[in-house]
Coordinates of C-alpha atoms in Angstrom, one line a residue:
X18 CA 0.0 0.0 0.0
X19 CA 1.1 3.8 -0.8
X20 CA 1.1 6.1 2.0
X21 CA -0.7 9.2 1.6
X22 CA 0.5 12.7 2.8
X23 CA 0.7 13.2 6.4
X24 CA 1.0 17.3 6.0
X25 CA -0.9 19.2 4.4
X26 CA 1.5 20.9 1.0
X27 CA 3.4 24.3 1.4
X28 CA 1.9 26.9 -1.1
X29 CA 2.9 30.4 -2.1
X30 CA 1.3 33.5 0.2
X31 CA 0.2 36.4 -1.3
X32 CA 3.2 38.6 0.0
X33 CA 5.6 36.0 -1.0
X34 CA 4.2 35.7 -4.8
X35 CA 4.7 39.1 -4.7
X36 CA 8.2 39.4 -3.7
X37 CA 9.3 36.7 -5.9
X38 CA 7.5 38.1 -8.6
X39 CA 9.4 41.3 -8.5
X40 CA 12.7 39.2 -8.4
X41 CA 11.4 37.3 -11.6
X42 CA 11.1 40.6 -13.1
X43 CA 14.4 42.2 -12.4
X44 CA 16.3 39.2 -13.3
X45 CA 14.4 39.0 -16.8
X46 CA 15.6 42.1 -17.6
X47 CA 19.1 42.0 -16.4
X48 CA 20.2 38.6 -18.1
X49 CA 23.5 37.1 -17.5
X50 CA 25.2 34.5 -19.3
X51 CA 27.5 31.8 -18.7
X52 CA 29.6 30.9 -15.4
X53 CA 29.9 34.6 -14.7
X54 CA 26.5 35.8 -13.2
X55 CA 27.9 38.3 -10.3
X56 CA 25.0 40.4 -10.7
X57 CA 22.2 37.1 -10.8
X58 CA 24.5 35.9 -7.6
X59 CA 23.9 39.6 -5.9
X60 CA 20.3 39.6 -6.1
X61 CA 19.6 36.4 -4.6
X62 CA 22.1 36.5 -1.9
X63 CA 19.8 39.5 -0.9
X64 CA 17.0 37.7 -1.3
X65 CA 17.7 35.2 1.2
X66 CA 19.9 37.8 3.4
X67 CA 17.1 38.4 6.2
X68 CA 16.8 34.9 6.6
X69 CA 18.4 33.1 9.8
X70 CA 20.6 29.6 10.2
X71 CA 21.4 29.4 6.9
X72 CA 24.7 27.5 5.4
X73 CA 25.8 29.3 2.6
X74 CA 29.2 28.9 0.2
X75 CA 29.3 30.8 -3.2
X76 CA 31.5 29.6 -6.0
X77 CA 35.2 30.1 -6.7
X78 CA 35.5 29.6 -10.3
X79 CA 31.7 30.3 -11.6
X80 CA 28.7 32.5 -9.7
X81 CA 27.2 29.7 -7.9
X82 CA 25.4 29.6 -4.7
X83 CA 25.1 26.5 -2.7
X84 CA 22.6 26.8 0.6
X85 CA 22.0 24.4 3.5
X86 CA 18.9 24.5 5.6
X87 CA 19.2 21.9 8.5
X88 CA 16.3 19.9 9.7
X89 CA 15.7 20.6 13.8
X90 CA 17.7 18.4 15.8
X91 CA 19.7 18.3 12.8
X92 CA 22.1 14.3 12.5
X93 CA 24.2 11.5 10.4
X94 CA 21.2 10.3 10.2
X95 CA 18.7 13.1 8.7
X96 CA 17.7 12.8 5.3
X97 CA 19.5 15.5 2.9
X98 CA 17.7 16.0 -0.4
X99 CA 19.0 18.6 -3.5
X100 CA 16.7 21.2 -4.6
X101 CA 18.0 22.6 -8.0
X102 CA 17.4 26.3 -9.6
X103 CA 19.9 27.0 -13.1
X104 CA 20.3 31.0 -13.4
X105 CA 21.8 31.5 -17.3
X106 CA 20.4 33.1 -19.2
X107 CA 21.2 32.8 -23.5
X108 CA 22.5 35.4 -26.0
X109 CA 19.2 36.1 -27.6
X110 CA 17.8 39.3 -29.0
X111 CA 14.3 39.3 -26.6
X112 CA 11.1 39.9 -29.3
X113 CA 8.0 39.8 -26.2
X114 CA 6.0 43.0 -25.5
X115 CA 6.5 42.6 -21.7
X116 CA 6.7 44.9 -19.1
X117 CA 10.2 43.4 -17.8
X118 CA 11.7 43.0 -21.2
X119 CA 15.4 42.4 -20.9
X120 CA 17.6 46.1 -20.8
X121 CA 20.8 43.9 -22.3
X122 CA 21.0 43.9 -26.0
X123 CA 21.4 40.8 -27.2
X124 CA 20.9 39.1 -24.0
X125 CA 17.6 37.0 -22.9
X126 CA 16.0 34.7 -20.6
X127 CA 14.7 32.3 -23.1
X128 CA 14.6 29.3 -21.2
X129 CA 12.6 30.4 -18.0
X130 CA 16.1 30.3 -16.0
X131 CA 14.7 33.4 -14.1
X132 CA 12.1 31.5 -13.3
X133 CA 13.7 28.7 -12.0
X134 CA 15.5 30.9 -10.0
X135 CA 12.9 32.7 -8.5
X136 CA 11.2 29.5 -8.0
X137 CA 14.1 28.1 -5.7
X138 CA 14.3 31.1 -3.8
X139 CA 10.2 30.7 -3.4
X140 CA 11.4 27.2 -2.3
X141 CA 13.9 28.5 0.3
X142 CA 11.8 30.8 1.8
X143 CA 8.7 28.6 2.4
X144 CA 10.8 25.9 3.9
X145 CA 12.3 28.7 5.8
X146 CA 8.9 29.9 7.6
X147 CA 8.4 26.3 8.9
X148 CA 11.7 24.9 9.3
X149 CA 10.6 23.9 12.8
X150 CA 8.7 21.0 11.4
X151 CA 10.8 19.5 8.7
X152 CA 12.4 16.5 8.4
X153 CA 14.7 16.8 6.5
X154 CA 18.0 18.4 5.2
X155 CA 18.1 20.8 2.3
X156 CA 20.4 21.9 -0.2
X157 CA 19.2 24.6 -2.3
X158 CA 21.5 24.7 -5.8
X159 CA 21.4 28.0 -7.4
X160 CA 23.6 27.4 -10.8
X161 CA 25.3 29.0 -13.9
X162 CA 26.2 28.2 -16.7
X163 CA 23.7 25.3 -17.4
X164 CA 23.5 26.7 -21.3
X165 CA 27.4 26.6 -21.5
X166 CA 27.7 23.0 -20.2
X167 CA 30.0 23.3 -17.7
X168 CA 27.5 24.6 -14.6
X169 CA 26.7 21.5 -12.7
X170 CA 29.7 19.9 -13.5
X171 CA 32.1 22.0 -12.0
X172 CA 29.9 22.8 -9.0
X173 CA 30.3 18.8 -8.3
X174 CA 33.8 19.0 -9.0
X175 CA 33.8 21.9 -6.9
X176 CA 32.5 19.6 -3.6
X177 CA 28.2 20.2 -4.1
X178 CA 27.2 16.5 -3.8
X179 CA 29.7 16.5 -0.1
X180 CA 28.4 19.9 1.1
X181 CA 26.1 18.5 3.2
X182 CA 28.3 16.5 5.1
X183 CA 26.5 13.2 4.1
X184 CA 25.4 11.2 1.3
X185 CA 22.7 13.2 -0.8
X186 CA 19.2 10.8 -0.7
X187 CA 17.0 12.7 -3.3
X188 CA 17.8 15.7 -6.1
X189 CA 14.8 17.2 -7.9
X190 CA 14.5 19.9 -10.6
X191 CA 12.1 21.3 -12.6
X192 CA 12.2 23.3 -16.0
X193 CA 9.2 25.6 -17.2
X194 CA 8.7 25.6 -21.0
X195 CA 7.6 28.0 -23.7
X196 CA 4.5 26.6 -26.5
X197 CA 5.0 23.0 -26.1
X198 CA 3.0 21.6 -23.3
X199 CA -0.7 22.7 -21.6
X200 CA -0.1 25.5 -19.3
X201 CA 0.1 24.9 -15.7
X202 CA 0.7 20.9 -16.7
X203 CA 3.5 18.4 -15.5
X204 CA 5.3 16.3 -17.7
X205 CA 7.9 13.8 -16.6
X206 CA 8.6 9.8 -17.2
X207 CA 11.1 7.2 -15.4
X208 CA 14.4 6.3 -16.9
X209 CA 15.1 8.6 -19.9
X210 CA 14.1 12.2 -20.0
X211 CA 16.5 14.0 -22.3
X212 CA 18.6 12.9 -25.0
X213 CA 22.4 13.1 -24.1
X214 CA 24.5 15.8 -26.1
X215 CA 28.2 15.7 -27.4
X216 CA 29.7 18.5 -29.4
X217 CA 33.0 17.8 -31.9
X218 CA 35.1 20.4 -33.7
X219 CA 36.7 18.8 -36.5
X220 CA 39.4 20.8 -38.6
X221 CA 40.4 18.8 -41.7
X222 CA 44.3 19.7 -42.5
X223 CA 45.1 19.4 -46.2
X224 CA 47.3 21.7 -48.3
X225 CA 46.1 24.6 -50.0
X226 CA 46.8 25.3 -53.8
X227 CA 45.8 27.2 -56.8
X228 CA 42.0 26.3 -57.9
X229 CA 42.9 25.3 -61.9
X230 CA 45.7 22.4 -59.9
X231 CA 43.5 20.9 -57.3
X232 CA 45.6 17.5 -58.1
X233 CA 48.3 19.7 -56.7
X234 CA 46.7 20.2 -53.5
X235 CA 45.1 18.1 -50.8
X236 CA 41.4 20.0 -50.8
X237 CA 40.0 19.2 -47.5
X238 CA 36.4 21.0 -48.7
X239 CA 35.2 17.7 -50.6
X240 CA 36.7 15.7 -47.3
X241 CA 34.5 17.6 -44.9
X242 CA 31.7 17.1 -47.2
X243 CA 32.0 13.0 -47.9
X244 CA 32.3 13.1 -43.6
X245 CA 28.9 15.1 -43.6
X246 CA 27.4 12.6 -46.1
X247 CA 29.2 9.7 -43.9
X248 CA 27.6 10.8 -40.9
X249 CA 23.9 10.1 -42.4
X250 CA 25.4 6.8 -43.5
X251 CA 26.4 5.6 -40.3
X252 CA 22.9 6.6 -37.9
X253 CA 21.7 4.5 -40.4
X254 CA 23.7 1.5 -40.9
X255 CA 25.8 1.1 -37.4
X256 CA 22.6 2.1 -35.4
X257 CA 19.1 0.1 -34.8
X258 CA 16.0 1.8 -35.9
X259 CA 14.9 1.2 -32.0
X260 CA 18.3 2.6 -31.3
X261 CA 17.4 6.7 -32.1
X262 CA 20.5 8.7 -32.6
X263 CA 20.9 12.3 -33.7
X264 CA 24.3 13.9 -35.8
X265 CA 24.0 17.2 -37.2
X266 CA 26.4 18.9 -39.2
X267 CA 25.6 22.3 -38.0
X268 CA 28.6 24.1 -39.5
X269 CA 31.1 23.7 -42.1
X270 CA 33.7 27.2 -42.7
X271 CA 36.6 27.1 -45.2
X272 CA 38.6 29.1 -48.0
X273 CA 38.2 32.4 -48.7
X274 CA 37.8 33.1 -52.5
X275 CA 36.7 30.6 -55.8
X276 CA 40.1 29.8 -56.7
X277 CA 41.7 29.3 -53.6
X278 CA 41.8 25.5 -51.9
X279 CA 42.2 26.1 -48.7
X280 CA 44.4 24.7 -46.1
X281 CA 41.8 24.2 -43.7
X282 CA 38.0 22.9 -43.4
X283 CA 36.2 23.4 -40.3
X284 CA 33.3 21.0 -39.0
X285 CA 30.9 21.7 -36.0
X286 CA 28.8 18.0 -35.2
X287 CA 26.1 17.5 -32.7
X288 CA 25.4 13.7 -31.3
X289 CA 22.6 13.4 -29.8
X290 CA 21.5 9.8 -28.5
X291 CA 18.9 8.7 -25.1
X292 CA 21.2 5.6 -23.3
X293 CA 24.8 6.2 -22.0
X294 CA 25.9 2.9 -23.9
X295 CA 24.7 4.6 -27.2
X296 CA 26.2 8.0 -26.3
X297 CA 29.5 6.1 -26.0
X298 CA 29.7 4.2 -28.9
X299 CA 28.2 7.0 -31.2
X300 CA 31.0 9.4 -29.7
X301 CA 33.5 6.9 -30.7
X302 CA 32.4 5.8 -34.0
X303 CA 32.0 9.7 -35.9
X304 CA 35.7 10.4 -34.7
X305 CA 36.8 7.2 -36.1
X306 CA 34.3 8.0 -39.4
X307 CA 36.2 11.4 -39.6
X308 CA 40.4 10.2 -38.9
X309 CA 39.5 7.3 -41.4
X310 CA 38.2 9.4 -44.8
X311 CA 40.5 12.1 -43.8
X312 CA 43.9 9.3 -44.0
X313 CA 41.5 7.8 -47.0
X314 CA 42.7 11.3 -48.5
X315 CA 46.2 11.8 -47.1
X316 CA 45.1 14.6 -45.5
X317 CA 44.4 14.8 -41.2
X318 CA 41.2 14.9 -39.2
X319 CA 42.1 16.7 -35.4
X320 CA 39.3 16.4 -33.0
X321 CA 38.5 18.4 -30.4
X322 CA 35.3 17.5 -27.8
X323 CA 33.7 20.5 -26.0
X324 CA 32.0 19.6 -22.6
X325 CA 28.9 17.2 -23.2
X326 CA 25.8 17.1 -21.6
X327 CA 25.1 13.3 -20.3
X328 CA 21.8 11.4 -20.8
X329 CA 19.3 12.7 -18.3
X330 CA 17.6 10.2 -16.0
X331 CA 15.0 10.1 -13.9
X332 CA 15.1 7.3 -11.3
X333 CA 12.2 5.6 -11.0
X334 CA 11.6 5.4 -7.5
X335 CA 11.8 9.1 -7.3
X336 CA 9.7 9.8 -10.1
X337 CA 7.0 7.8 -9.0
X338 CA 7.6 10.1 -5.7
X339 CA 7.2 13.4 -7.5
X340 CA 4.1 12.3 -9.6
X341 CA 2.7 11.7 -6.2
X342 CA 3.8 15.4 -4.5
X343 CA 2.4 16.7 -8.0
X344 CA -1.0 15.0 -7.6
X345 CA -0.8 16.2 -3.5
X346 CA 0.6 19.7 -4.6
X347 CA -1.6 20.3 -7.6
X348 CA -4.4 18.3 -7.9
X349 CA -4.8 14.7 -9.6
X350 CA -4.8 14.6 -13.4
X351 CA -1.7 17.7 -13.2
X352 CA 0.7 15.2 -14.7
X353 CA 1.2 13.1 -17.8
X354 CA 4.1 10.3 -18.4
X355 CA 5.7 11.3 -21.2
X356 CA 5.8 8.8 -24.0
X357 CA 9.0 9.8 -24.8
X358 CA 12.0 11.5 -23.8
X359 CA 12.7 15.1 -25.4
X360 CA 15.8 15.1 -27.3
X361 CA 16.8 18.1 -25.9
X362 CA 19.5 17.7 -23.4
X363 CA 20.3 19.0 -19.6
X364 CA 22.9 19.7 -17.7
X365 CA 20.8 18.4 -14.3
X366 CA 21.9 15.4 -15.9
X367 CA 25.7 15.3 -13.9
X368 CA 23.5 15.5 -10.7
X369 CA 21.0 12.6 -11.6
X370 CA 24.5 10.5 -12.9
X371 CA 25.5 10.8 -9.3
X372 CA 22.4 10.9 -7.4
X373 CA 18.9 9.2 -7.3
X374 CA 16.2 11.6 -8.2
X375 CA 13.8 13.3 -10.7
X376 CA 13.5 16.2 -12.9
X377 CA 9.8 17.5 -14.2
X378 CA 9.1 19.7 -17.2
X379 CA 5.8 22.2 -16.4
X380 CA 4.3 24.2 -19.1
X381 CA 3.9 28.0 -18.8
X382 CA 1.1 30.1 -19.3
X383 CA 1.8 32.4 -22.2
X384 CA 2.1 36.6 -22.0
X385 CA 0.0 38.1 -24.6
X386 CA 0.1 36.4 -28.2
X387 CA 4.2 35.4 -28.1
X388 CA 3.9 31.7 -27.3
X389 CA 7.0 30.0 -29.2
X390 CA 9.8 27.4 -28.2
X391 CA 12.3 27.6 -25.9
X392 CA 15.5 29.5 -27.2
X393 CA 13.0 31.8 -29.3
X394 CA 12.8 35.7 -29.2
X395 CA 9.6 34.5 -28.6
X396 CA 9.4 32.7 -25.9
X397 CA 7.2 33.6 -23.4
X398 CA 6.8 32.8 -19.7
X399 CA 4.2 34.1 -17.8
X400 CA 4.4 34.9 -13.4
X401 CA 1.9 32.0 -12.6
X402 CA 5.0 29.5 -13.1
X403 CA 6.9 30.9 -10.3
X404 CA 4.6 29.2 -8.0
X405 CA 4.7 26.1 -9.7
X406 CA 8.0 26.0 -9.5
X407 CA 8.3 26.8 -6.2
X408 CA 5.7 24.8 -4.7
X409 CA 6.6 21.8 -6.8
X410 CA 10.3 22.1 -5.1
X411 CA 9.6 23.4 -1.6
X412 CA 7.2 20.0 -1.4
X413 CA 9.6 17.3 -3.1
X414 CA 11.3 18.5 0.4
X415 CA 8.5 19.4 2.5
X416 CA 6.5 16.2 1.8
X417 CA 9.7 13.6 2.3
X418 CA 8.7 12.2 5.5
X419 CA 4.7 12.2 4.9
X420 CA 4.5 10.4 1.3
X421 CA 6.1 6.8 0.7
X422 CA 8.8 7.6 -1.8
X423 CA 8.5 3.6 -2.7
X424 CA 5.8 3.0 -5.0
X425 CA 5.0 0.6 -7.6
X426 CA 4.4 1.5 -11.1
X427 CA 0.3 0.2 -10.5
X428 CA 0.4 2.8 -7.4
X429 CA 1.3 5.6 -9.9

């Protein structure tokens, strides 16, 4: 049998919604991006400053935040779960008639990270008010840099997972998107969320030359090419058809004039692929597809691997856990199991690799007629997702002790 709650769900006051609101609003117009946020970091250091027995370490090498709020009667032996907010926002020229438009040229928060930040703050603070009566350990992540891959990585490098002095039991996240789900509705699924993501810079080396001799030269332009043609080839051939994969040859830069072979041709690749076993192999087999048609050629293939994005999954246990504080939180009928995944990737990703948890995708409600994707100019992200995310996080915490976490797929 499932247990059912045993307290009744933290929600968002009036005075709170409007406080976090106002922080939504300033950090929409003041977009940061990458590890550098010292502005982002600023704002919600004072948003949690009048707050009381709180555990807090910023970053070294990035603008993180990493805050501890400790159960009463605080041991070894007190559950610690992760709540997660990303901060980044993404070099985008913002197209929404909003009040709180971003001020940056160039410079937008196209992926709701404002929200999410806001949201953890929410999170904070309610747990905060009635941290007399909980039962467990929190770590509140606020991190950069989740669009430049490198965010959650180096905050684990950088000791998050042993801040709390003890083993981490749970880590939940959530991500509000922009014209692709119902507003106000959950999303989420065991095992496989989001498709893993590699990035490869290839630079083919030949020897430039005159354009009327090209037997002269070693042309690497018609080498880069027969490698973009190969990588069709192999999702094909060296992959099942229940095995999905994803290359894209999304940019391809050499020479400089019609009758000049140049010495150089320049490949960006994107891999993406939804099991760690296929992430690996696919990784291996497009550098060994680009080194063999480049020595096919006499000419060089050197690769270079930016920071990847691992395969993002949700553990079942857990997820079964936050369908359950969604239904308490929200209502029954507020989530769906995704079919699935998306194969768009996430950095939360490193956290799940290490610890058991969940992350849950909400839909927001739209402002005005601007309702696109995600990474549009478009995107748009109404207020009434702040509380989600807030109340979504502050109970994957607040409801730990009063709803089994061990539930059978039939109980979902």
């Amino acid at each position: 049998m499932t247990a059912e709650p045993t307290a009744a769900p933290l929600t968002v006051s009036d005075e709170l919604r409007a406080f976090l609101r106002e922080l939504r609003h300033d950090l929409h117009e003041h977009p940061e991006l990458g590890t550098e946020l010292p502005r982002t970091q600023a704002k919600v250091l004072k948003a949690i400053s009048d707050l009381d027995g709180l555990e807090i370490t910023t970053g070294e090498r990035q603008s993180s935040i990493i805050v501890i709020l400790r159960a009463p009667d605080s041991s070894a032996d007190t559950p610690l779960v992760l709540l997660r907010g990303d901060m980044d926002g993404l070099p985008v020229e913002e197209n929404v008639d909003i009040p709180w438009a971003s001020k940056i040229p160039g410079r937008m928060h196209a992926c709701g990270h404002d929200i999410h930040t806001a949201g953890l703050v929410g999170a904070l603070r309610m747990l905060h008010k009635r941290r007399s009566e909980l039962s467990c350990d929190v770590l509140f992540m606020f991190q950069p840099a989740e669009e430049a891959y490198v965010g959650a990585k180096w905050m684990i490098e950088d000791g998050l997972l042993e801040a709390g002095g003890k083993p981490i039991e749970a880590a939940f996240g959530a991500h509000v998107y922009s014209g692709m789900f119902a507003p106000r509705t959950w999303h989420l699924r065991p095992g496989t969320l989001m498709a893993g993501c590699d990035e490869l810079r290839i630079v083919i080396r030949g020897r430039g030359g005159h354009g009327s001799v090209p037997h002269l030269a070693l042309d690497p332009v018609p080498v880069a090419c027969e490698i973009g043609v190969g990588l069709n080839t192999l999702v094909a051939r060296r992959f099942g058809p229940f095995e999905p994969v994803v290359a894209t040859l999304g940019s391809l830069q050499a020479g400089t004039d019609s009758v000049i072979i140049p010495e150089t041709a320049e490949m960006k690749i994107s891999l993406r692929s939804f099991t760690p076993e296929t992430k690996k192999r696919l990784f291996a087999d497009v550098q060994q597809l680009a080194v063999s048609i480049a020595e096919a050629h006499q000419m060089t293939a050197e690769i270079e691997a930016m920071p990847d994005y691992p395969v993002t999954v949700n553990d079942a246990t857990e997820t079964a856990y936050a369908c359950r504080v969604i239904d308490t939180v929200f209502g029954a009928g507020s989530w769906t199991e995704m079919s699935e995944p998306l194969t768009g990737s996430e950095d939360f990703s490193h956290v799940l690799a290490e610890v058991p948890g969940a992350y849950a995708l909400v839909g927001a409600e739209p402002y005005g007629d601007a309702n696109e994707t995600n990474h549009s100019p478009r995107a748009s992200f109404g207020d009434t997702a702040i509380d989600d995310v807030a109340e979504f996080l502050a109970n994957a915490a607040w409801l730990r002790g009063g709803v089994s976490t061990r539930l059978s797929a039939g109980a979902r």
